[in-house]
Short mmCIF file of C-alpha atoms and ligand atoms in Angstrom, two decimals:
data_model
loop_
_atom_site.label_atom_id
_atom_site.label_comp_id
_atom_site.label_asym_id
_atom_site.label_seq_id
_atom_site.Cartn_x
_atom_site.Cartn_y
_atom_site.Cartn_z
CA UNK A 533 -9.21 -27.46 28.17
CA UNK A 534 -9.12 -24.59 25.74
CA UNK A 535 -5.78 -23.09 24.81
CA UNK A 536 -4.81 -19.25 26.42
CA UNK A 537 -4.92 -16.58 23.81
CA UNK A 538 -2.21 -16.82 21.36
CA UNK A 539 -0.73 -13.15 20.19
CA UNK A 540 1.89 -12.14 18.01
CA UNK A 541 4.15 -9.47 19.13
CA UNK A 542 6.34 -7.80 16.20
CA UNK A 543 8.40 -4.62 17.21
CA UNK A 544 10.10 -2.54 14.80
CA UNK A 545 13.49 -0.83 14.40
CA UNK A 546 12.98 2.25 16.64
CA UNK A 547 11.36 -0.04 19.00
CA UNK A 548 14.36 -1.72 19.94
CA UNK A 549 17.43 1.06 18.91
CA UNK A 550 18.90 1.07 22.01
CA UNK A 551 19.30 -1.40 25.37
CA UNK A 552 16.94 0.34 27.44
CA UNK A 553 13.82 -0.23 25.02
CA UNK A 554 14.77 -3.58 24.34
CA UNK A 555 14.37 -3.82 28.62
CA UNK A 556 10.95 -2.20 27.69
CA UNK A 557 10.53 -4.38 25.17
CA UNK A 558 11.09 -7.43 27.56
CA UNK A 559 8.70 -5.78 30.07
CA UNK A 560 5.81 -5.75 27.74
CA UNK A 561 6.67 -8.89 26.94
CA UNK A 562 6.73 -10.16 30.01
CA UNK A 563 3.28 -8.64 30.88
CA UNK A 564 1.41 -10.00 28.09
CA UNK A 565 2.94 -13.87 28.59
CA UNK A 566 1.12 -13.60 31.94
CA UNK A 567 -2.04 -14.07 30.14
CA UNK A 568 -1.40 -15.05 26.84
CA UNK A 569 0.68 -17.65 24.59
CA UNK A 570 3.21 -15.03 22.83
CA UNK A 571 5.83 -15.28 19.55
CA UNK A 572 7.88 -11.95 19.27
CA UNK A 573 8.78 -11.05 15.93
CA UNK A 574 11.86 -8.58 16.25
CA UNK A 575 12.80 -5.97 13.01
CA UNK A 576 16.88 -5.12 12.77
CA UNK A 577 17.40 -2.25 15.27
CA UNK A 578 16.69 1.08 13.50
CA UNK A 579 19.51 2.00 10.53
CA UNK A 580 20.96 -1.42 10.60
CA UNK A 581 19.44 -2.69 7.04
CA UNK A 582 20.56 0.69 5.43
CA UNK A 583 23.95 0.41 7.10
CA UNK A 584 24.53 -3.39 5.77
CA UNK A 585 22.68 -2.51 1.90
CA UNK A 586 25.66 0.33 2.23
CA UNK A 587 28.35 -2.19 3.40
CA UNK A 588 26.89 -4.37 0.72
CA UNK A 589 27.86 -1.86 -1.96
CA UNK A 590 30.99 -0.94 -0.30
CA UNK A 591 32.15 -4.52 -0.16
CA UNK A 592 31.44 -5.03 -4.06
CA UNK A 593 33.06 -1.53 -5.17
CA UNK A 594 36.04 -2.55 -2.79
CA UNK A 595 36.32 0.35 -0.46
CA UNK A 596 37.73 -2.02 2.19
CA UNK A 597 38.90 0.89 4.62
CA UNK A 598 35.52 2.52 5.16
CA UNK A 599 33.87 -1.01 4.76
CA UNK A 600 35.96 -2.26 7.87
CA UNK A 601 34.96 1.19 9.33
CA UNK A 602 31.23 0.38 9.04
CA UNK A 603 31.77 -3.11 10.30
CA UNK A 604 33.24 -1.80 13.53
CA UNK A 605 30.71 0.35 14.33
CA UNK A 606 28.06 -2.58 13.57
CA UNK A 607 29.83 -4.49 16.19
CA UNK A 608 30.34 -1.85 18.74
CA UNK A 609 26.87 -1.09 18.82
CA UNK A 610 25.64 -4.45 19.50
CA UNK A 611 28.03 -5.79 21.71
CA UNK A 612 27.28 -2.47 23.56
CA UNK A 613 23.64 -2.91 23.83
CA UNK A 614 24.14 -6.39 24.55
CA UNK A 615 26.17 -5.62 27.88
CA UNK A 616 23.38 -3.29 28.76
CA UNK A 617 20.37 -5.07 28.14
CA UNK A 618 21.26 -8.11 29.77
CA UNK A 619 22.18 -8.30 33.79
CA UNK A 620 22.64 -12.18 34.37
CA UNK A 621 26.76 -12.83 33.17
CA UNK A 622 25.43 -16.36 31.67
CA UNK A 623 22.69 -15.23 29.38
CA UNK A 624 24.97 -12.17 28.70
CA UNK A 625 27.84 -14.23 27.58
CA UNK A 626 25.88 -16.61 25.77
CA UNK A 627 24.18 -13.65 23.58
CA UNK A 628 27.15 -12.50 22.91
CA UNK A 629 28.96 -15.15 21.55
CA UNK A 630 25.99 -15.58 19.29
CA UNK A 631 26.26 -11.88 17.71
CA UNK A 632 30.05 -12.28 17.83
CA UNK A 633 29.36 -15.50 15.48
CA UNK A 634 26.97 -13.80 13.36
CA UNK A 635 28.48 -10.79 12.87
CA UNK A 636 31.82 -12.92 11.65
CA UNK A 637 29.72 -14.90 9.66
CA UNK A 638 28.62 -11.14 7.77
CA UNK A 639 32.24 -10.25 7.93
CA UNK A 640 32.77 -13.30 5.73
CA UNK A 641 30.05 -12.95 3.53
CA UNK A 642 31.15 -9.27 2.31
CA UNK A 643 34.62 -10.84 1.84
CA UNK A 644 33.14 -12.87 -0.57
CA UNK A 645 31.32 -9.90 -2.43
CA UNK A 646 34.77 -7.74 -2.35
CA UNK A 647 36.65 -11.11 -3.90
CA UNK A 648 34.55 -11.16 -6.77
CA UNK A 649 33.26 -7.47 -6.94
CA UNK A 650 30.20 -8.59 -7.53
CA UNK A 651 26.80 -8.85 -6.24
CA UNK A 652 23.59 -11.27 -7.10
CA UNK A 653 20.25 -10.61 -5.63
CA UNK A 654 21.27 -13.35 -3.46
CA UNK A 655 24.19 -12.60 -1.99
CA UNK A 656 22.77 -9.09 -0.73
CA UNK A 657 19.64 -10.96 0.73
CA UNK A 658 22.56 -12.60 2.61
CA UNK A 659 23.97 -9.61 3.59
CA UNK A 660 20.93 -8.08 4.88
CA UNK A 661 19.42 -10.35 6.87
CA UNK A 662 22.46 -9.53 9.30
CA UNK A 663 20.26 -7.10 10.92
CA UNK A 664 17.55 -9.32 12.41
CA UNK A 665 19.49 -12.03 12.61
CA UNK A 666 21.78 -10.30 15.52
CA UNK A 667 18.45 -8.63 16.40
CA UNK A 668 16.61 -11.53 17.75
CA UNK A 669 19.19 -13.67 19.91
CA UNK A 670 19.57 -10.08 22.03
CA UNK A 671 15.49 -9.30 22.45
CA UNK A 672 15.35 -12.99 23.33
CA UNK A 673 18.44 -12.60 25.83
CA UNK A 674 16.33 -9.47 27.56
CA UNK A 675 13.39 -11.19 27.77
CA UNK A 676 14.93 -14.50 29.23
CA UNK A 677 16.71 -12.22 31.87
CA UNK A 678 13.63 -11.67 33.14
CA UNK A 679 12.77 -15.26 33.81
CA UNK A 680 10.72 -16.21 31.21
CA UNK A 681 11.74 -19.21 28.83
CA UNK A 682 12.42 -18.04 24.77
CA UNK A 683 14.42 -19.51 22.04
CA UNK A 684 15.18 -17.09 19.32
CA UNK A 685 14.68 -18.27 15.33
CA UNK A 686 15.64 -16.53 11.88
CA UNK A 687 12.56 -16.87 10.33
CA UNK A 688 14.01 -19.93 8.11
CA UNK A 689 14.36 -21.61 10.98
CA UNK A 690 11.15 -20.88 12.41
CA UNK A 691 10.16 -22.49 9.41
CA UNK A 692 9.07 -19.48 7.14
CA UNK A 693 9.68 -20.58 3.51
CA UNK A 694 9.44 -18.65 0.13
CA UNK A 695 9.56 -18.64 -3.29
CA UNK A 696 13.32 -17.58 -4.84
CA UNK A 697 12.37 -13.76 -5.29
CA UNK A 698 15.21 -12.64 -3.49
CA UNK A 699 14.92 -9.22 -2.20
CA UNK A 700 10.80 -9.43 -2.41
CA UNK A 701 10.23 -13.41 -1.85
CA UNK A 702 6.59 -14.68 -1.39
CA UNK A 703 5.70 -16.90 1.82
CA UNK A 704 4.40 -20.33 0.58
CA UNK A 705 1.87 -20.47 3.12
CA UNK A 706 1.19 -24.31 3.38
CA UNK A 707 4.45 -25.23 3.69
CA UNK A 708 5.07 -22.73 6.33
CA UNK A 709 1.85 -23.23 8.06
CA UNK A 710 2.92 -27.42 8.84
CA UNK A 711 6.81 -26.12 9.58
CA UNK A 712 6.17 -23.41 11.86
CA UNK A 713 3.61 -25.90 13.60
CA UNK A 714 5.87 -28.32 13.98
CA UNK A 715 8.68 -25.85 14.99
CA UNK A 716 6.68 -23.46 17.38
CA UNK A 717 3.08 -24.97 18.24
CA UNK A 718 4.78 -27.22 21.18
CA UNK A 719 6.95 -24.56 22.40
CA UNK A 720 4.14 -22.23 22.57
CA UNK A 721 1.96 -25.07 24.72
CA UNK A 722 5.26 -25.57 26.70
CA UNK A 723 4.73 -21.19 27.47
CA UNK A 724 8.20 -20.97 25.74
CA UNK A 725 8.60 -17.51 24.33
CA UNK A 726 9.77 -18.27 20.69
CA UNK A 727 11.52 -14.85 19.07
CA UNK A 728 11.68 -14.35 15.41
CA UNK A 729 14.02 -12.70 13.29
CA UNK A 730 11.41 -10.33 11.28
CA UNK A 731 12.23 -9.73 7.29
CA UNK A 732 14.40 -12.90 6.61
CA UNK A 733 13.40 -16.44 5.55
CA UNK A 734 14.29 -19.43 3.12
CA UNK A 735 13.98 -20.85 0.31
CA UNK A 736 12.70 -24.50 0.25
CA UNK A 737 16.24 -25.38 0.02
CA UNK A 738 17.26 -23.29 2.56
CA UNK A 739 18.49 -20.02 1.14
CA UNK A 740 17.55 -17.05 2.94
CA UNK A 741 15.40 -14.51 1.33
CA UNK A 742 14.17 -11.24 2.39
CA UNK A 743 10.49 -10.22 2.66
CA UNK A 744 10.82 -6.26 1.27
CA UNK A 745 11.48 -3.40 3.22
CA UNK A 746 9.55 -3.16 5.55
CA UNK A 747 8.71 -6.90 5.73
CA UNK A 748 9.12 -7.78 9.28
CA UNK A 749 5.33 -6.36 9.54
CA UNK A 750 4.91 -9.01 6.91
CA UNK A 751 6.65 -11.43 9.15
CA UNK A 752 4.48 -10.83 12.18
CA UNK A 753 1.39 -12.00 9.91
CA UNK A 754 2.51 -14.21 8.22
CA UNK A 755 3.07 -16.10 11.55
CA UNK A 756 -0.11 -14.92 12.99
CA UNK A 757 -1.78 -16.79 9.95
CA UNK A 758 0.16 -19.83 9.85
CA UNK A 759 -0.37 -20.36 14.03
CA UNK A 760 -3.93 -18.91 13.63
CA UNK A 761 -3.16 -16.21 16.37
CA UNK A 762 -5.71 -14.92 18.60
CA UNK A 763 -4.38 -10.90 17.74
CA UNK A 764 -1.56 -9.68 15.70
CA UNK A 765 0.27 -6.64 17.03
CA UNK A 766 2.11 -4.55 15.08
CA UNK A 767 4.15 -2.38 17.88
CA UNK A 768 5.91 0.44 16.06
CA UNK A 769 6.41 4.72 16.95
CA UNK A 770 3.42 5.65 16.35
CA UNK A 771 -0.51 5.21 18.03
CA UNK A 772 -1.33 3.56 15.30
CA UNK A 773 -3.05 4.29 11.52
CA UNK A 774 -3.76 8.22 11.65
CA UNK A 775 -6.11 10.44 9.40
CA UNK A 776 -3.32 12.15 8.01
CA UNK A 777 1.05 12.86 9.12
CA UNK A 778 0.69 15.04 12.28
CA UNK A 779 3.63 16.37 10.94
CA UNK A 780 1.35 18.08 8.36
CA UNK A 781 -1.86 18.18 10.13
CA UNK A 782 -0.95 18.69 13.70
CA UNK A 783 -4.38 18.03 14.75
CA UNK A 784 -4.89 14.36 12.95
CA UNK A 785 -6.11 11.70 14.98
CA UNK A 786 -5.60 7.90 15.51
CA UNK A 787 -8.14 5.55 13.29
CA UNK A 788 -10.10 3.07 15.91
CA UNK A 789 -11.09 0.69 13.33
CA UNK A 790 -10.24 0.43 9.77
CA UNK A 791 -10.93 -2.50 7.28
CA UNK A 792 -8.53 -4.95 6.18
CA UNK A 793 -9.53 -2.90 2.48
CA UNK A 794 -9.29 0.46 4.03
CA UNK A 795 -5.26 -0.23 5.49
CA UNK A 796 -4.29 -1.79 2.42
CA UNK A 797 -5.48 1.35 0.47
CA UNK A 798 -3.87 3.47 2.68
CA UNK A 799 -0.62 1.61 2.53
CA UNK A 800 -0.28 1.76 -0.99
CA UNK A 801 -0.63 5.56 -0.72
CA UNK A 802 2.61 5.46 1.00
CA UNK A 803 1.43 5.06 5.21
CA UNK A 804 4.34 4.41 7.05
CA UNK A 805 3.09 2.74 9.99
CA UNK A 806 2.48 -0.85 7.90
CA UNK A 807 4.01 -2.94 5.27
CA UNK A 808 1.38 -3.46 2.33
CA UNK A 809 2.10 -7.18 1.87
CA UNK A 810 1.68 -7.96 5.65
CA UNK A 811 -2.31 -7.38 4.92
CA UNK A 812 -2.33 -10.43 2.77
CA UNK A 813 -2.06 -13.11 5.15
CA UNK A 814 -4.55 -11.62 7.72
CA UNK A 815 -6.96 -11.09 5.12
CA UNK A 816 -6.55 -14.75 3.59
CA UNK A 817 -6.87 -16.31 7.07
CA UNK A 818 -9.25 -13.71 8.78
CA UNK A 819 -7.21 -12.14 11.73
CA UNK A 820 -7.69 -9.51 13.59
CA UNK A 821 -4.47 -7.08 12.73
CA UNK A 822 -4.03 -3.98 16.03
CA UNK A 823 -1.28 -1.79 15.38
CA UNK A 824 0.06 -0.33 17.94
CA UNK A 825 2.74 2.19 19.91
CA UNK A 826 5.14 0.66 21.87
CA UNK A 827 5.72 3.20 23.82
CA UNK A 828 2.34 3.20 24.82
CA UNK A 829 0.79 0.12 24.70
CA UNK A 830 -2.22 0.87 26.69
CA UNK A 831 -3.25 3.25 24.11
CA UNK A 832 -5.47 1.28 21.74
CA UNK A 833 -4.16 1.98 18.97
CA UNK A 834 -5.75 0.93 15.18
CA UNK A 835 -7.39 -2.47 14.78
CA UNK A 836 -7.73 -4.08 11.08
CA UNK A 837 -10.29 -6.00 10.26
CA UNK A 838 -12.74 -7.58 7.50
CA UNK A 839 -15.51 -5.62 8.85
CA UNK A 840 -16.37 -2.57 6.90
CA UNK A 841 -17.22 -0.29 10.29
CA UNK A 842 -18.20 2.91 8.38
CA UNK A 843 -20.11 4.86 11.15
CA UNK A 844 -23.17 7.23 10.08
CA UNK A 845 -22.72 10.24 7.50
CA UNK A 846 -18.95 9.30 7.43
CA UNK A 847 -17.18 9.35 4.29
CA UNK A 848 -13.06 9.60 4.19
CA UNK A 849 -10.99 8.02 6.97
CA UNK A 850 -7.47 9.23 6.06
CA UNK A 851 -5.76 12.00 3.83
CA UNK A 852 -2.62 10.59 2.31
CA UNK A 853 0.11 12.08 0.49
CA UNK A 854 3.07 10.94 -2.05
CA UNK A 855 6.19 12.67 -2.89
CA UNK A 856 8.65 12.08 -4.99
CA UNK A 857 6.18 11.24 -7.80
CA UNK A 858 6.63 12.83 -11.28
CA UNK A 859 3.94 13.28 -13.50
CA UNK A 860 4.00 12.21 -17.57
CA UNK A 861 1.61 13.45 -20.15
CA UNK A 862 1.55 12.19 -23.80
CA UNK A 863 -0.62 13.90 -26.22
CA UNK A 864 -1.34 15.14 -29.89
CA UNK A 865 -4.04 14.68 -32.25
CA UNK A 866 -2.40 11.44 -33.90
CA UNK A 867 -3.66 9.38 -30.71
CA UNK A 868 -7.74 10.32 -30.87
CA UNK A 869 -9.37 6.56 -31.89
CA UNK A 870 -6.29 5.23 -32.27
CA UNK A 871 -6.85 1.71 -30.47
CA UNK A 872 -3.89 -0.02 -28.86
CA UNK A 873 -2.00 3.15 -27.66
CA UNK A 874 -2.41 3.00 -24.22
CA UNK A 875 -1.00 -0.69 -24.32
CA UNK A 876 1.65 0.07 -26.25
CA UNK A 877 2.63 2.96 -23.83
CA UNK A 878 2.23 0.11 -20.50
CA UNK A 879 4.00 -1.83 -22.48
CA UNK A 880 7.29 0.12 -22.95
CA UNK A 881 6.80 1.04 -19.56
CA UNK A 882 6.68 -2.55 -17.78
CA UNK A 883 9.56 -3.37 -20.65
CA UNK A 884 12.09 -1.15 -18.56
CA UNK A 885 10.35 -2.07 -14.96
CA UNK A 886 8.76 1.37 -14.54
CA UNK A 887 6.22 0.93 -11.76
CA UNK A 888 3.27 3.24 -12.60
CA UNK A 889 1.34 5.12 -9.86
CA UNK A 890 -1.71 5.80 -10.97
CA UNK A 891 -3.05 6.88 -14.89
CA UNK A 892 -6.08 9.09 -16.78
CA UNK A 893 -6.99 9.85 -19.77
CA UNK A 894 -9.25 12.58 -21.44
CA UNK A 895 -12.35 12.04 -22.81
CA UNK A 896 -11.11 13.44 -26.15
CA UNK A 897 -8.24 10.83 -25.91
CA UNK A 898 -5.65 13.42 -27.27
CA UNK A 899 -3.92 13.02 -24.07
CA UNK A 900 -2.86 10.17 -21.33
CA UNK A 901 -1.36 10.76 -18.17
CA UNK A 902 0.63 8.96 -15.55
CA UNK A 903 2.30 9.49 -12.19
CA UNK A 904 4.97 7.21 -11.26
CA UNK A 905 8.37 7.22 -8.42
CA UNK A 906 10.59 10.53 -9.80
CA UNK A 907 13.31 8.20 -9.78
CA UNK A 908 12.00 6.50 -12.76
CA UNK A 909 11.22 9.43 -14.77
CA UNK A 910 14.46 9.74 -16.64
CA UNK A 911 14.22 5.69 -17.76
CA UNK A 912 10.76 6.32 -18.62
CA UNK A 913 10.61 9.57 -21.13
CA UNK A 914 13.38 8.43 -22.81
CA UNK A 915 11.79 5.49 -23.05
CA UNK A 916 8.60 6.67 -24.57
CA UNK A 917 10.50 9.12 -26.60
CA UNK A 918 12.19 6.40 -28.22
CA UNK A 919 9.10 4.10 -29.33
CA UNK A 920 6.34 7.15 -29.50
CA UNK A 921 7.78 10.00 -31.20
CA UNK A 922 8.01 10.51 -35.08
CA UNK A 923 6.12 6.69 -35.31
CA UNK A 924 2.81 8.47 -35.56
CA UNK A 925 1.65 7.36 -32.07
CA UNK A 926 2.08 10.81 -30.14
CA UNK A 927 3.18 14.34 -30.69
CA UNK A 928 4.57 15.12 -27.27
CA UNK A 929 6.14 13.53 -23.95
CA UNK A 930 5.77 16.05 -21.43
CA UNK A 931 7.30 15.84 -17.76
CA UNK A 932 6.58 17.21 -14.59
CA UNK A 933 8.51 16.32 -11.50
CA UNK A 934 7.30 18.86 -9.24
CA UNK A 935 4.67 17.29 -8.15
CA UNK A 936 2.74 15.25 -5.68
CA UNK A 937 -0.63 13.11 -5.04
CA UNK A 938 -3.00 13.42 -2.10
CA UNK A 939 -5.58 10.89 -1.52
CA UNK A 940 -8.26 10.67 0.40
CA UNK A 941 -9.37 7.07 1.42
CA UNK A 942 -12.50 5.84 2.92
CA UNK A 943 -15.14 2.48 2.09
CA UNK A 944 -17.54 5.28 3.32
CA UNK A 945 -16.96 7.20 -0.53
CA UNK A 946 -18.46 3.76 -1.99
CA UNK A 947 -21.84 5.17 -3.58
CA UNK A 948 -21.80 8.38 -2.11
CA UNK A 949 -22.41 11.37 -4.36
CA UNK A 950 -20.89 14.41 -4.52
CA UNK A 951 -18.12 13.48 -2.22
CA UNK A 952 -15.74 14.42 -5.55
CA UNK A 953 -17.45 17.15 -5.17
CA UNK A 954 -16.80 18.65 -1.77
CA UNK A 955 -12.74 16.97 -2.20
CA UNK A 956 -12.62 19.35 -5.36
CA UNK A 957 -14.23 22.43 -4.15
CA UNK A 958 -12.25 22.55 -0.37
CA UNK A 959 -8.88 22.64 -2.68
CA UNK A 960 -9.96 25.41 -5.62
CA UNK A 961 -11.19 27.32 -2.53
CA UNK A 962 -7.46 27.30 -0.92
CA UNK A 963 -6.36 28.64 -4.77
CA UNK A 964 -4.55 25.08 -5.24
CA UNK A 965 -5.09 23.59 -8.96
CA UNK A 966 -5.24 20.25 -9.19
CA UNK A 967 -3.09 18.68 -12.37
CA UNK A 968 -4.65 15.08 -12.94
CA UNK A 969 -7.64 13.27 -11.20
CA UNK A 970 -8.42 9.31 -10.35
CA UNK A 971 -10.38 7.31 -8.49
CA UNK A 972 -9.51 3.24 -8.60
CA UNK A 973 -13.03 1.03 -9.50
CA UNK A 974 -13.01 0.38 -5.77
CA UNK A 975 -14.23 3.27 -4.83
CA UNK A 976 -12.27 3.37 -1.43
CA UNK A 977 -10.19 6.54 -2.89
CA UNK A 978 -10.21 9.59 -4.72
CA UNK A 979 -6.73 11.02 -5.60
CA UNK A 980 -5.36 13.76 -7.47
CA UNK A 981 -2.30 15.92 -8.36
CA UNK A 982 -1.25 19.08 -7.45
CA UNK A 983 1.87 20.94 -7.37
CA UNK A 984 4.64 19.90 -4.67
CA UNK A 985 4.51 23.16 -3.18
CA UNK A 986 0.85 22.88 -2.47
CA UNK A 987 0.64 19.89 -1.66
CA UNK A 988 0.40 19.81 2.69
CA UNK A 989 -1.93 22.93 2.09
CA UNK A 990 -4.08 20.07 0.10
CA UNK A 991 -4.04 17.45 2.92
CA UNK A 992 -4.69 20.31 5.33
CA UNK A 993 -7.58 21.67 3.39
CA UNK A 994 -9.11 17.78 3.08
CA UNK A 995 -8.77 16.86 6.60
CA UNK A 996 -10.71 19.90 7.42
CA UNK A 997 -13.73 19.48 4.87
CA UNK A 998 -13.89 16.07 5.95
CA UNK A 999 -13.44 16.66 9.75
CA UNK A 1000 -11.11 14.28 10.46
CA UNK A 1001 -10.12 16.01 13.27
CA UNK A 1002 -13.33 14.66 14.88
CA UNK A 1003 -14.52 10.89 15.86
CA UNK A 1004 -17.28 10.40 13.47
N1 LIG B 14 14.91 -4.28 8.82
C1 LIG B 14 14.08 -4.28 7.64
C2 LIG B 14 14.05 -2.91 7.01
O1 LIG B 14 14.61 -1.97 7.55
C3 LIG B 14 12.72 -4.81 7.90
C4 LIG B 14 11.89 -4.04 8.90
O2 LIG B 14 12.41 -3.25 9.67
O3 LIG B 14 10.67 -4.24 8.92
O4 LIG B 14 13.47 -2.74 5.98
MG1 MG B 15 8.14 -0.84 9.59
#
């Protein structure tokens, strides 16, 4: 006999903010066990990993008062959502004590920190996988007061294990793949509903590390790979990978069907609805990825996959746009045929861990620019001041930090000319002047700088041109 469909069900932080969507939550749950083999990945609910990174800091600069402040409302709001998500007094209590324990078990931990006033990579990793690990024992608690049969798991213990990056580990996926199948395969042939704690894991000796912000998505396929799941489901606020913020463009639309090349490019240009990291595993193992709304399940939402689905004549999918990017130009005369400047710039760069964005350079080579997070751009002109200036390498280090990029992504730009073109024209016609210009060797994107103020007028302008306001 074949085995049901197997899905993965990972809900974010807004998803499950309060007791009556985690008894929505359940619901859905409940719905799609009636058909289907399911593991429920659950985020922390929504502001919990910024509350505990706060506590974290709290704890080390020993501001005990408002630290004990925070911890109370932590408790309070769980405890509360626990009595109303869960109607049978047995499961209730039993959650219960669980959070009680856990959130002790935190209290402890930031002890720790404020005894030593200090903080390793570590110990915060500790600290923040609080969130999901109260999380999970209450979405499984809602879920089994519905009848159904779950067991909830931090993701260590669903047998997720990493590398030592703490704060950004890396899933070592053959050792997860034989844990998690000897952990969850026979519960999920038993139609046990296994719930994971999204974000967290371990180290091969059993240290928990976190996945990235974010990383619960990552979570979600990372078990969707490792139990070769039928579908992936990424339930979060929104209907799923849009052609640009409705926020901006009020008339964007929902993407049907995107590439796993397509999301990943669009994720790195800052969309919100997935993690960038979660593509890896569904693209290494071939799964379909659907992200969804959970609010609205029955809308289809965006599915991810290796297929390239470009329909006829169409050329951009999405219009994306970063802020809080600054912009660096070096220049002078002293760097025309000068080999090895653009290294040694990188090189000072990745020295001081300065992430860069995205980089040109004119033809005459008297100039180089880069965009990278405006957060950086004190570190990094200083930086470049330092090692360029006076040496003969560069005459000036100028900054800009008004500024933003739009992008516009699409494998349906791949070979086709004069779509530069059109994206250049539709933004000189709305008087916008665009600063620097780029497009990767992939093809999939064009992007570009413009001033900050100008920069929604940009998407606005693109989305038009390109009528993304239309199916294709
Ligand atoms: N709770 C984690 C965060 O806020 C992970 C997640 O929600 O995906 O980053
Ligand atoms: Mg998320």
């Amino acid at each position: 006999m074949s085995r049901r469909r197997r899905i993965v069900l990972k809900f974010g932080g807004t998803s499950i903010g309060n007791a009556e969507r985690i008894k929505d939550v359940a619901k859905s749950v409940a719905e799609a066990a009636k058909e289907n083999q399911v593991i429920v990945v659950a985020s922390a609910m929504n502001g919990i990993t910024d509350t505990l990174i706060r506590m974290s800091d709290l704890a080390k600069s020993c501001h005990l008062d408002k630290l004990r402040s925070e911890l109370e409302k932590l408790r309070e709001r769980h405890l509360q959502v626990v009595e109303d998500s869960i109607s049978n007094p047995k499961i209730r209590s039993e959650v219960r004590k669980t959070v009680e324990e856990r959130i002790n078990a935190l209290e402890k931990v930031l002890e720790g920190i404020s005894i030593l006033g200090e903080m390793t990579p570590r110990s915060k990793d500790r600290v923040i996988s609080f969130g999901e690990q109260i999380s999970a024992p209450i979405v499984s608690g809602a879920i089994t007061d519905l009848g159904l049969k779950t067991k909830h798991f931090t993701g260590g213990e669903a047998g997720i294990v990493t590398d030592d990056e703490f704060g950004e580990a890396n899933p070592l996926m053959n050792i997860t793949k034989m844990k998690t199948g000897k952990t969850l395969e026979p519960l999920l042939n038993e139609g046990v509903i296994p719930v994971v704690s999204g974000f967290i894991a371990a180290t091969q000796t059993g240290e928990i590390t976190t996945l990235g912000r974010g990383g619960s998505d990552y979570t979600g396929t990372i078990l969707g790979a490792a139990l070769s799941a039928d579908d992936i489901w990424i339930c979060t606020d929104v209907n799923g990978m849009m052609t640009a913020d409705p926020k901006i463009v009020p008339d964007a639309r929902t993407i049907p069907r995107l590439s796993y090349a397509e999301a990943l490019e669009m994720t790195v240009f800052g969309a919100k609805a997935l993690h960038a990291r979660s593509l890896e595993p569904v693209m290494e193992y071939n799964r379909p990825l659907w992200v969804k709304n959970t609010f609205d399940l029955k809308h289809p939402g965006t599915l991810i996959t290796r297929d390239q689905n470009v329909a006829d004549g169409e050329v951009a999918k999405s219009v994306a746009l970063i802020r809080d990017v600054a912009m660096i130009n070096i220049g002078g005369a002293s760097m025309v045929g000068k080999p090895g400047i653009a290294a040694r710039i990188f090189q000072i760069l990745g020295q001081n861990s300065i992430n860069i964005l995205m980089i040109s350079q004119s033809v005459s080579e008297a100039n180089i620019s880069m965009v990278l997070r405006r957060s950086h751009l004190e570190k990094a002109v200083s930086a470049l001041e330092i090692s360029l200036l006076g040496k003969g390498f560069a005459n000036q280090v100028n900054a800009e930090d008004d500024v933003a990029v739009v992008a516009i992504v699409g494998a349906g730009m791949k070979g086709a000319p004069g779509v530069a073109a059109r994206v250049f024209k539709a933004v000189a016609d709305r008087g916008i002047n665009v600063r620097m210009i780029a497009q990767g060797s992939s093809e999939l994107n064009i992007s570009f700088v413009v001033k900050e103020e100008e920069c929604e007028e940009a998407v606005r302008a693109l989305h038009k041109e390109f009528k993304l306001n239309q199916a294709p």
